[in-house]
Coordinates of C-alpha atoms in Angstrom, one line a residue:
M1 CA -59.9 -30.5 -48.2
S2 CA -59.8 -34.2 -49.4
R3 CA -57.6 -36.9 -47.8
S4 CA -55.1 -37.4 -50.5
V5 CA -54.2 -33.5 -50.0
L6 CA -54.2 -33.8 -46.2
K7 CA -51.9 -37.1 -46.5
Q8 CA -49.5 -34.9 -48.8
T9 CA -49.5 -32.4 -46.1
D10 CA -48.6 -34.7 -43.4
D11 CA -45.9 -35.9 -45.7
A12 CA -44.7 -32.7 -45.7
L13 CA -44.8 -31.7 -42.6
P14 CA -41.7 -33.4 -41.3
I15 CA -39.6 -32.2 -44.2
F16 CA -40.9 -28.6 -43.4
S17 CA -40.1 -29.0 -39.7
A18 CA -36.6 -30.9 -40.4
A19 CA -35.6 -27.8 -42.7
R20 CA -36.7 -25.5 -40.2
S21 CA -34.6 -26.7 -37.2
R22 CA -31.8 -26.9 -39.4
A23 CA -32.2 -23.3 -40.6
L24 CA -32.2 -22.7 -36.4
I25 CA -29.3 -24.7 -35.5
I26 CA -27.4 -23.0 -38.2
G27 CA -28.7 -19.4 -37.3
L28 CA -27.8 -20.2 -33.4
C29 CA -24.3 -21.5 -34.4
W30 CA -23.7 -18.7 -36.1
I31 CA -24.5 -16.5 -33.4
G32 CA -22.4 -18.2 -30.9
S33 CA -19.6 -18.5 -33.0
S34 CA -19.7 -14.3 -33.6
M35 CA -19.7 -14.0 -30.0
L36 CA -17.1 -16.4 -29.0
G37 CA -14.7 -14.4 -31.6
G38 CA -14.5 -11.7 -28.7
C39 CA -14.0 -13.8 -25.8
A40 CA -11.2 -13.8 -23.7
T41 CA -9.0 -17.1 -23.7
Y42 CA -7.4 -19.1 -20.8
R43 CA -3.5 -19.7 -20.5
P44 CA -2.1 -21.0 -17.9
A45 CA 0.7 -19.2 -15.6
P46 CA 2.8 -21.4 -13.3
L47 CA 3.9 -20.0 -10.2
P48 CA 7.9 -19.4 -10.2
T49 CA 10.0 -22.4 -9.0
A50 CA 13.3 -20.3 -7.6
V51 CA 13.8 -16.3 -7.1
E52 CA 17.5 -15.1 -7.1
L53 CA 18.0 -11.6 -5.4
P54 CA 20.3 -9.3 -6.8
H55 CA 24.0 -9.1 -4.6
D56 CA 24.6 -5.8 -6.4
V57 CA 23.0 -2.4 -6.3
A58 CA 23.6 -1.7 -9.7
R59 CA 21.8 -4.6 -10.7
L60 CA 18.6 -2.7 -9.7
Q61 CA 16.2 -1.0 -12.1
G62 CA 17.1 2.3 -12.1
A63 CA 20.3 2.2 -10.4
P64 CA 23.4 4.1 -10.8
S65 CA 26.0 2.3 -13.0
D66 CA 29.0 4.4 -11.3
G67 CA 28.9 2.7 -7.9
R68 CA 28.4 5.9 -6.1
V69 CA 26.9 6.4 -3.0
L70 CA 23.5 6.6 -2.7
D71 CA 21.8 9.9 -1.3
L72 CA 18.3 9.6 0.3
P73 CA 16.1 10.5 -2.8
T74 CA 17.9 7.9 -5.0
I75 CA 17.3 5.2 -2.4
E76 CA 13.6 6.3 -2.3
R77 CA 13.2 6.1 -6.1
L78 CA 15.0 2.5 -6.0
V79 CA 12.7 1.2 -3.4
L80 CA 9.5 2.6 -5.3
L81 CA 11.0 0.3 -8.4
N82 CA 12.2 -2.5 -7.0
N83 CA 10.5 -3.4 -4.0
P84 CA 8.9 -6.6 -3.9
D85 CA 6.0 -5.9 -1.9
L86 CA 4.7 -2.9 -3.6
R87 CA 5.2 -4.5 -6.9
S88 CA 3.0 -7.1 -5.7
A89 CA 0.7 -4.6 -4.2
R90 CA 0.4 -2.8 -7.5
A91 CA -1.6 -6.0 -9.4
Q92 CA -4.8 -4.5 -7.1
H93 CA -5.0 -1.7 -9.5
D94 CA -5.5 -4.0 -12.2
A95 CA -8.0 -5.6 -10.3
A96 CA -9.9 -2.4 -9.1
Q97 CA -9.9 -1.2 -12.8
A98 CA -11.6 -4.6 -13.9
Q99 CA -14.2 -4.3 -11.2
M100 CA -14.9 -0.6 -12.9
L101 CA -15.3 -2.0 -16.0
Q102 CA -17.4 -5.0 -14.9
A103 CA -19.7 -2.2 -12.7
G104 CA -20.0 -0.1 -16.1
L105 CA -21.3 -2.7 -18.4
L106 CA -25.4 -3.6 -18.9
P107 CA -26.7 -7.2 -18.6
N108 CA -27.2 -8.8 -21.9
P109 CA -30.5 -8.6 -23.4
A110 CA -32.3 -11.7 -23.0
I111 CA -33.6 -13.6 -25.7
N112 CA -36.3 -16.7 -25.7
G113 CA -37.6 -18.9 -28.2
S114 CA -39.4 -22.6 -28.7
I115 CA -40.6 -24.5 -31.1
G116 CA -43.6 -26.7 -31.1
Y117 CA -43.8 -29.9 -33.6
L118 CA -47.7 -30.7 -34.8
I119 CA -48.0 -34.0 -33.6
S120 CA -51.7 -34.8 -34.0
G121 CA -54.8 -32.7 -34.2
V122 CA -56.0 -29.7 -36.7
G123 CA -53.2 -27.9 -38.1
D124 CA -50.8 -27.4 -40.4
A125 CA -47.5 -25.4 -39.2
T126 CA -45.2 -25.7 -36.9
A127 CA -45.6 -23.8 -33.6
W128 CA -43.0 -21.4 -32.3
T129 CA -42.7 -18.8 -30.3
A130 CA -39.9 -16.1 -29.8
G131 CA -39.2 -12.4 -28.0
F132 CA -36.4 -10.7 -26.1
S133 CA -36.1 -8.3 -22.9
E134 CA -33.8 -6.2 -21.0
D135 CA -33.5 -5.6 -17.1
I136 CA -35.1 -1.9 -16.9
R137 CA -33.6 -1.6 -13.1
A138 CA -30.2 -2.4 -14.1
L139 CA -30.3 1.0 -16.5
I140 CA -31.8 2.5 -12.9
T141 CA -28.8 1.9 -10.8
L142 CA -25.8 2.1 -13.3
S143 CA -25.1 5.6 -12.8
P144 CA -24.5 5.2 -9.0
R145 CA -22.9 1.7 -9.5
R146 CA -20.2 3.2 -11.6
Q147 CA -19.8 6.1 -9.4
A148 CA -18.7 3.4 -6.5
A149 CA -16.8 1.6 -8.7
K150 CA -15.1 4.8 -9.9
A151 CA -14.6 5.8 -5.9
A152 CA -13.4 2.2 -5.3
A153 CA -11.1 2.2 -7.9
A154 CA -9.6 5.4 -6.8
Q155 CA -9.5 4.4 -3.4
I156 CA -7.7 1.2 -3.9
D157 CA -4.8 3.9 -5.7
A158 CA -5.1 5.9 -3.1
S159 CA -4.1 2.9 -0.6
L160 CA -1.3 1.7 -3.0
L161 CA 0.1 5.1 -2.5
W162 CA -0.3 5.7 1.1
Q163 CA 1.9 2.1 1.2
E164 CA 4.3 3.3 -1.2
W165 CA 4.5 6.6 1.2
Q166 CA 4.2 4.2 4.4
T167 CA 7.7 1.8 2.6
I168 CA 9.7 5.2 1.9
G169 CA 9.1 6.7 5.5
K170 CA 10.7 2.8 6.7
V171 CA 13.6 3.8 4.4
R172 CA 14.4 7.4 5.9
L173 CA 14.1 5.8 9.1
L174 CA 16.7 3.1 8.6
V175 CA 18.9 5.2 6.3
V176 CA 18.9 7.9 9.4
D177 CA 19.7 5.1 11.9
L178 CA 22.3 3.2 9.9
V179 CA 24.0 6.4 8.5
E180 CA 24.2 7.8 12.6
G181 CA 24.8 4.4 14.0
E182 CA 27.9 4.2 11.6
R183 CA 29.0 7.2 13.2
L184 CA 28.2 6.0 16.8
R185 CA 30.0 2.8 16.3
A186 CA 33.1 4.7 15.0
L187 CA 33.1 6.6 18.3
Q188 CA 32.7 3.6 20.4
S189 CA 35.1 1.5 18.9
H190 CA 37.7 3.8 19.6
T191 CA 36.6 4.7 23.1
L192 CA 36.9 0.5 23.5
E193 CA 40.4 0.7 22.1
Q194 CA 41.3 2.7 25.0
L195 CA 39.7 1.2 27.6
A196 CA 41.1 -2.1 26.2
Q197 CA 44.7 -0.6 26.6
R198 CA 44.1 1.1 30.0
N199 CA 42.4 -2.7 30.9
R200 CA 45.4 -4.3 29.8
Q201 CA 47.6 -2.4 32.2
L202 CA 45.4 -2.3 35.0
R203 CA 45.4 -6.1 34.7
Q204 CA 49.4 -6.5 34.9
S205 CA 49.4 -3.8 37.5
V206 CA 46.8 -6.1 39.5
N207 CA 48.7 -9.6 38.6
Q208 CA 52.4 -7.3 40.0
G209 CA 50.7 -6.7 43.3
N210 CA 51.0 -3.1 42.5
T211 CA 47.1 -2.2 41.9
D212 CA 44.0 -3.5 44.4
L213 CA 41.6 -5.5 42.7
T214 CA 38.9 -3.8 44.1
A215 CA 40.1 0.0 43.0
A216 CA 40.7 -1.7 39.5
A217 CA 37.0 -3.3 39.5
P218 CA 35.0 -0.1 38.2
D219 CA 37.5 0.1 35.4
F220 CA 37.1 -3.3 34.7
V221 CA 33.0 -3.4 34.7
A222 CA 33.3 0.1 32.7
A223 CA 35.2 -1.8 30.0
A224 CA 32.9 -4.7 29.8
D225 CA 29.3 -2.4 29.9
A226 CA 31.2 -0.2 26.8
Q227 CA 31.9 -3.6 24.8
T228 CA 28.5 -4.9 25.5
A229 CA 26.7 -2.0 24.0
Y230 CA 29.2 -1.8 21.2
D231 CA 28.0 -5.5 20.6
D232 CA 24.1 -4.5 20.9
L233 CA 24.9 -1.6 18.3
Q234 CA 26.6 -3.9 15.6
R235 CA 23.8 -6.6 16.1
R236 CA 21.3 -3.5 15.3
L237 CA 23.2 -1.9 12.5
L238 CA 23.1 -5.8 11.0
S239 CA 19.8 -5.9 11.3
Q240 CA 18.7 -2.7 9.7
H241 CA 21.1 -3.6 7.2
H242 CA 19.3 -6.6 6.4
D243 CA 15.9 -4.5 6.2
L244 CA 17.3 -2.1 4.2
A245 CA 18.4 -4.5 1.4
A246 CA 15.2 -6.5 1.8
L247 CA 13.3 -3.2 1.1
L248 CA 15.1 -2.7 -2.2
G249 CA 14.7 -6.2 -3.0
L250 CA 18.7 -7.2 -2.9
A251 CA 20.0 -10.0 -1.1
A252 CA 20.8 -9.5 2.6
D253 CA 24.9 -9.2 2.4
T254 CA 24.6 -6.7 -0.5
A255 CA 26.9 -3.8 0.2
I256 CA 24.6 -0.3 0.4
A257 CA 26.8 3.0 -0.4
L258 CA 25.2 5.4 2.2
P259 CA 26.5 9.0 3.0
A260 CA 28.6 9.7 5.7
A261 CA 26.4 12.0 7.6
L262 CA 22.9 13.6 6.9
E263 CA 21.8 17.5 7.6
I264 CA 19.3 18.2 10.3
P265 CA 16.7 20.4 8.3
A266 CA 15.8 23.7 10.6
A267 CA 13.2 23.7 12.8
D268 CA 10.0 25.3 11.3
D269 CA 6.8 25.1 13.7
A270 CA 4.7 27.3 11.7
R271 CA 4.8 25.3 8.4
I272 CA 4.4 22.5 10.1
R273 CA 1.1 23.7 11.2
A274 CA -0.1 25.2 8.3
S275 CA 0.5 21.7 6.6
A276 CA -1.7 20.1 9.3
R277 CA -4.5 22.6 8.4
D278 CA -5.1 20.5 5.1
I279 CA -3.9 17.1 5.8
E280 CA -6.7 15.2 4.8
R281 CA -6.1 16.7 1.0
R282 CA -2.5 15.2 1.0
R283 CA -1.9 12.4 3.1
P284 CA -3.0 9.2 1.0
D285 CA -4.5 7.2 3.7
L286 CA -6.9 10.2 4.5
V287 CA -7.6 10.0 0.9
A288 CA -8.4 6.6 0.7
L289 CA -10.6 6.8 3.4
Q290 CA -12.5 9.7 2.0
L291 CA -12.6 7.5 -1.4
G292 CA -14.1 4.9 0.2
Y293 CA -16.8 7.0 2.0
Q294 CA -17.7 8.2 -1.6
A295 CA -17.6 5.0 -2.8
Q296 CA -19.9 3.7 -0.2
E297 CA -22.6 6.8 -0.5
A298 CA -22.7 5.8 -4.2
T299 CA -23.8 2.1 -3.4
L300 CA -26.4 3.5 -0.7
R301 CA -27.8 5.5 -3.6
A302 CA -27.6 2.3 -5.8
A303 CA -29.5 0.5 -3.3
V304 CA -31.9 2.9 -2.6
L305 CA -32.9 2.6 -6.4
A306 CA -32.9 -0.9 -6.2
Q307 CA -36.2 -0.5 -3.9
F308 CA -37.7 -0.2 -7.9
P309 CA -39.0 -3.8 -8.4
M310 CA -37.2 -6.1 -10.8
F311 CA -38.5 -5.1 -13.9
S312 CA -37.8 -6.6 -17.5
L313 CA -38.9 -5.1 -20.7
G314 CA -39.0 -6.7 -24.2
Y315 CA -41.2 -7.5 -27.2
A316 CA -42.9 -11.4 -27.9
A317 CA -44.3 -13.1 -30.6
S318 CA -45.5 -16.2 -31.4
Q319 CA -47.2 -18.2 -34.1
D320 CA -49.6 -21.5 -33.5
N321 CA -50.0 -24.7 -35.3
S322 CA -52.9 -23.0 -37.7
R323 CA -50.6 -20.3 -38.4
V324 CA -52.1 -17.8 -36.4
R325 CA -49.5 -15.1 -35.3
N326 CA -49.5 -12.9 -32.8
G327 CA -46.7 -9.9 -31.0
G328 CA -46.4 -7.5 -28.7
P329 CA -44.5 -5.9 -25.8
S330 CA -43.7 -8.1 -23.0
I331 CA -43.3 -7.3 -19.3
T332 CA -42.0 -9.1 -16.3
F333 CA -41.7 -7.5 -12.7
D334 CA -41.6 -8.9 -9.3
L335 CA -44.3 -7.4 -6.8
P336 CA -42.3 -5.5 -3.8
I337 CA -44.7 -7.2 -1.2
F338 CA -42.0 -9.2 1.2
D339 CA -38.5 -8.1 -0.1
R340 CA -38.4 -3.9 -0.7
N341 CA -34.4 -4.2 -0.7
Q342 CA -34.3 -2.9 3.3
G343 CA -31.7 -5.2 4.2
T344 CA -29.4 -4.3 1.6
I345 CA -30.2 -0.7 2.4
A346 CA -29.6 -1.1 6.0
I347 CA -26.3 -2.7 5.4
A348 CA -25.2 0.1 3.3
K349 CA -26.1 2.6 5.8
A350 CA -24.5 1.0 8.7
T351 CA -21.2 0.8 6.8
R352 CA -21.3 4.2 5.5
Q353 CA -21.7 5.0 9.3
Q354 CA -19.2 2.9 10.2
L355 CA -16.8 4.7 7.3
R356 CA -17.6 8.2 8.4
D357 CA -16.3 7.2 12.2
E358 CA -13.3 5.7 11.1
Y359 CA -12.4 8.8 8.8
A360 CA -13.4 11.1 11.9
A361 CA -10.9 9.0 14.3
R362 CA -8.0 8.7 11.7
L363 CA -7.9 12.3 11.1
S364 CA -8.4 13.1 14.6
S365 CA -5.5 11.0 15.6
A366 CA -3.1 12.2 12.8
H367 CA -3.6 15.9 14.4
G368 CA -3.1 14.7 18.0
D369 CA 0.1 12.8 16.5
I370 CA 1.4 15.8 14.8
D371 CA 1.0 17.8 17.9
A372 CA 2.6 15.6 20.3
L373 CA 5.4 14.9 17.7
L374 CA 5.9 18.8 17.7
T375 CA 6.7 18.9 21.5
E376 CA 8.8 15.9 21.5
Q377 CA 10.9 17.5 18.8
A378 CA 11.0 20.8 20.4
L379 CA 12.4 18.8 23.5
A380 CA 14.9 17.1 21.7
R381 CA 16.3 20.0 19.8
A382 CA 16.6 22.0 22.9
Q383 CA 18.7 19.1 24.2
L384 CA 20.9 19.2 21.1
A385 CA 21.5 23.2 20.8
D386 CA 22.7 22.7 24.9
L387 CA 24.9 20.0 24.3
L388 CA 26.5 21.3 21.0
P389 CA 28.4 24.5 22.3
T390 CA 29.9 21.6 25.1
L391 CA 31.5 19.5 22.7
P392 CA 34.6 21.9 21.4
A393 CA 35.7 21.8 25.4
A394 CA 35.5 18.2 25.7
V395 CA 37.4 17.6 22.5
H396 CA 40.0 20.1 23.5
D397 CA 40.3 18.4 27.0
A398 CA 40.8 15.2 25.4
D399 CA 43.4 16.5 22.7
Q400 CA 45.4 18.1 26.0
A401 CA 45.2 15.0 27.8
T402 CA 46.7 13.3 24.7
T403 CA 49.7 15.4 24.6
A404 CA 50.1 15.3 28.4
Q405 CA 50.0 11.8 28.4
Q406 CA 52.5 11.7 25.6
Q407 CA 54.8 13.8 27.5
G408 CA 54.2 11.3 30.6
L409 CA 52.5 14.3 32.5
I410 CA 49.5 12.3 33.3
G411 CA 48.9 8.7 33.9
L412 CA 47.2 6.2 31.3
R413 CA 44.2 6.0 33.7
T414 CA 43.3 9.5 33.7
Y415 CA 44.0 10.1 30.0
V416 CA 41.6 7.4 29.2
D417 CA 39.0 9.1 31.6
L418 CA 39.0 12.1 30.0
L419 CA 39.0 10.7 26.5
V420 CA 36.0 8.6 27.3
A421 CA 34.2 11.6 28.5
A422 CA 34.5 13.4 25.7
Q423 CA 33.7 10.8 23.7
S424 CA 30.6 10.1 25.4
R425 CA 29.4 13.8 24.9
Q426 CA 30.3 13.1 21.4
A427 CA 28.1 9.9 21.3
A428 CA 25.2 11.8 23.2
A429 CA 25.4 14.5 20.8
I430 CA 25.4 11.8 17.7
T431 CA 22.2 9.9 19.6
L432 CA 20.4 13.5 19.8
Q433 CA 21.0 14.4 16.1
Q434 CA 19.8 10.7 15.3
T435 CA 16.3 11.6 17.5
V436 CA 15.9 14.8 15.6
L437 CA 16.2 13.4 12.4
E438 CA 14.0 10.3 13.2
Q439 CA 11.1 12.9 14.3
Q440 CA 11.7 14.7 11.2
V441 CA 10.8 11.7 8.9
A442 CA 8.1 10.6 11.0
M443 CA 6.7 14.3 10.7
D444 CA 7.3 14.2 7.0
T445 CA 5.1 11.0 7.1
L446 CA 2.1 12.2 9.3
L447 CA 1.9 15.2 7.2
G448 CA 2.8 13.7 3.7
T449 CA 5.2 16.3 2.9
G450 CA 5.9 16.4 -0.7
M451 CA 2.5 14.7 -1.8
P452 CA 0.3 16.6 -4.1
D453 CA -3.6 17.1 -3.3
S454 CA -4.6 14.0 -4.3
L455 CA -8.3 13.8 -3.7
P456 CA -9.7 13.4 -7.5
Q457 CA -12.6 16.1 -8.1
D458 CA -14.2 14.1 -10.9
V459 CA -14.2 11.1 -8.8
I460 CA -16.6 12.7 -5.8
A461 CA -18.5 15.0 -7.9
P462 CA -22.3 14.5 -7.6

């Protein structure tokens, strides 16, 4: 080749290289813009500056608009729809679904390339290399990773269901305490009125010197104790009302119309023991622990499969400055000499054992709690059954005492004693009824009564 030809070739190379560079840049820009077209965008979401709680039950989502008395199923539904903590916790579902989506994605293939411009020496072309590769190990562990993420997402849903179930249990207990507490408060209020009337008469008699203060002291102490018990009950009822309003997402001073009385369900120990036999398929917390264990099983399988060394398979091609071109498969892998994923496998095994022990302990505790509560409930029902037959006689005695006092046949002091005795029996009956109802709520919560068999078979299938 003559020097003039070589000179023309050297002069053309920068032009050729610049054209090739522009084409490469345009191509990369086109690829980048195409990928960015499907990308997510950022939008700020500022925190709220103020929250105003409603002062009317009718403003709650799903609330009846006629202002009627709220029965227990209606209150449970309103709590599920409006409880602030539950609404906040449900955001975990979206996060778990996003993690499940992430676990199911394959890693992007890697593309590499380079350009070597001819600066000096023999040659008449721009050198280049290009290639792409894909991580094969990610394909091997894809299935167990997807299975683990799916079980973990189901575990989050079961945990949220357990949180909702516990909230419903709290609401049931509050309704029981408020309804029975209002019955007890009305009874104690009537008792206080009678004791106050007697105290005024006794105080006047003491001041006049007709009654010795020592003889009247027990009556004054009884009245003071009754007033203290009444004040304690009022404070407890107010606190429980505030708790119920908070669970409903209402302002603390909102009026909530509750039933005047609650029906005590009949005892059915056989049904309870039958339900306890498959409690692990119905109680959301036990279901969540099972799903967590299944997720850890899949995580352990993925860790075992990840012993396979990092392995990438692809294709590479190149051209040197003299236009000699090469192409062929490319392989990149780690030598499993020092790290064979032993640490990750050991952690996964230990975590699986920890979850297994936690599930066994929770299941054993659940059955123990059910057995203990059955015994306690049997005692409370027996005491209530013994007390109820005595109430009519006590009420009859109080009515006769009222008639006798109105006719002047007995004194106020004797009349109040008989009346307080009858009302004390009635108060004891209300307290026992409240205890039985509270135990029934606790039993339903322990058994997951009303919950379906919520363990998803498609999640735990191997």
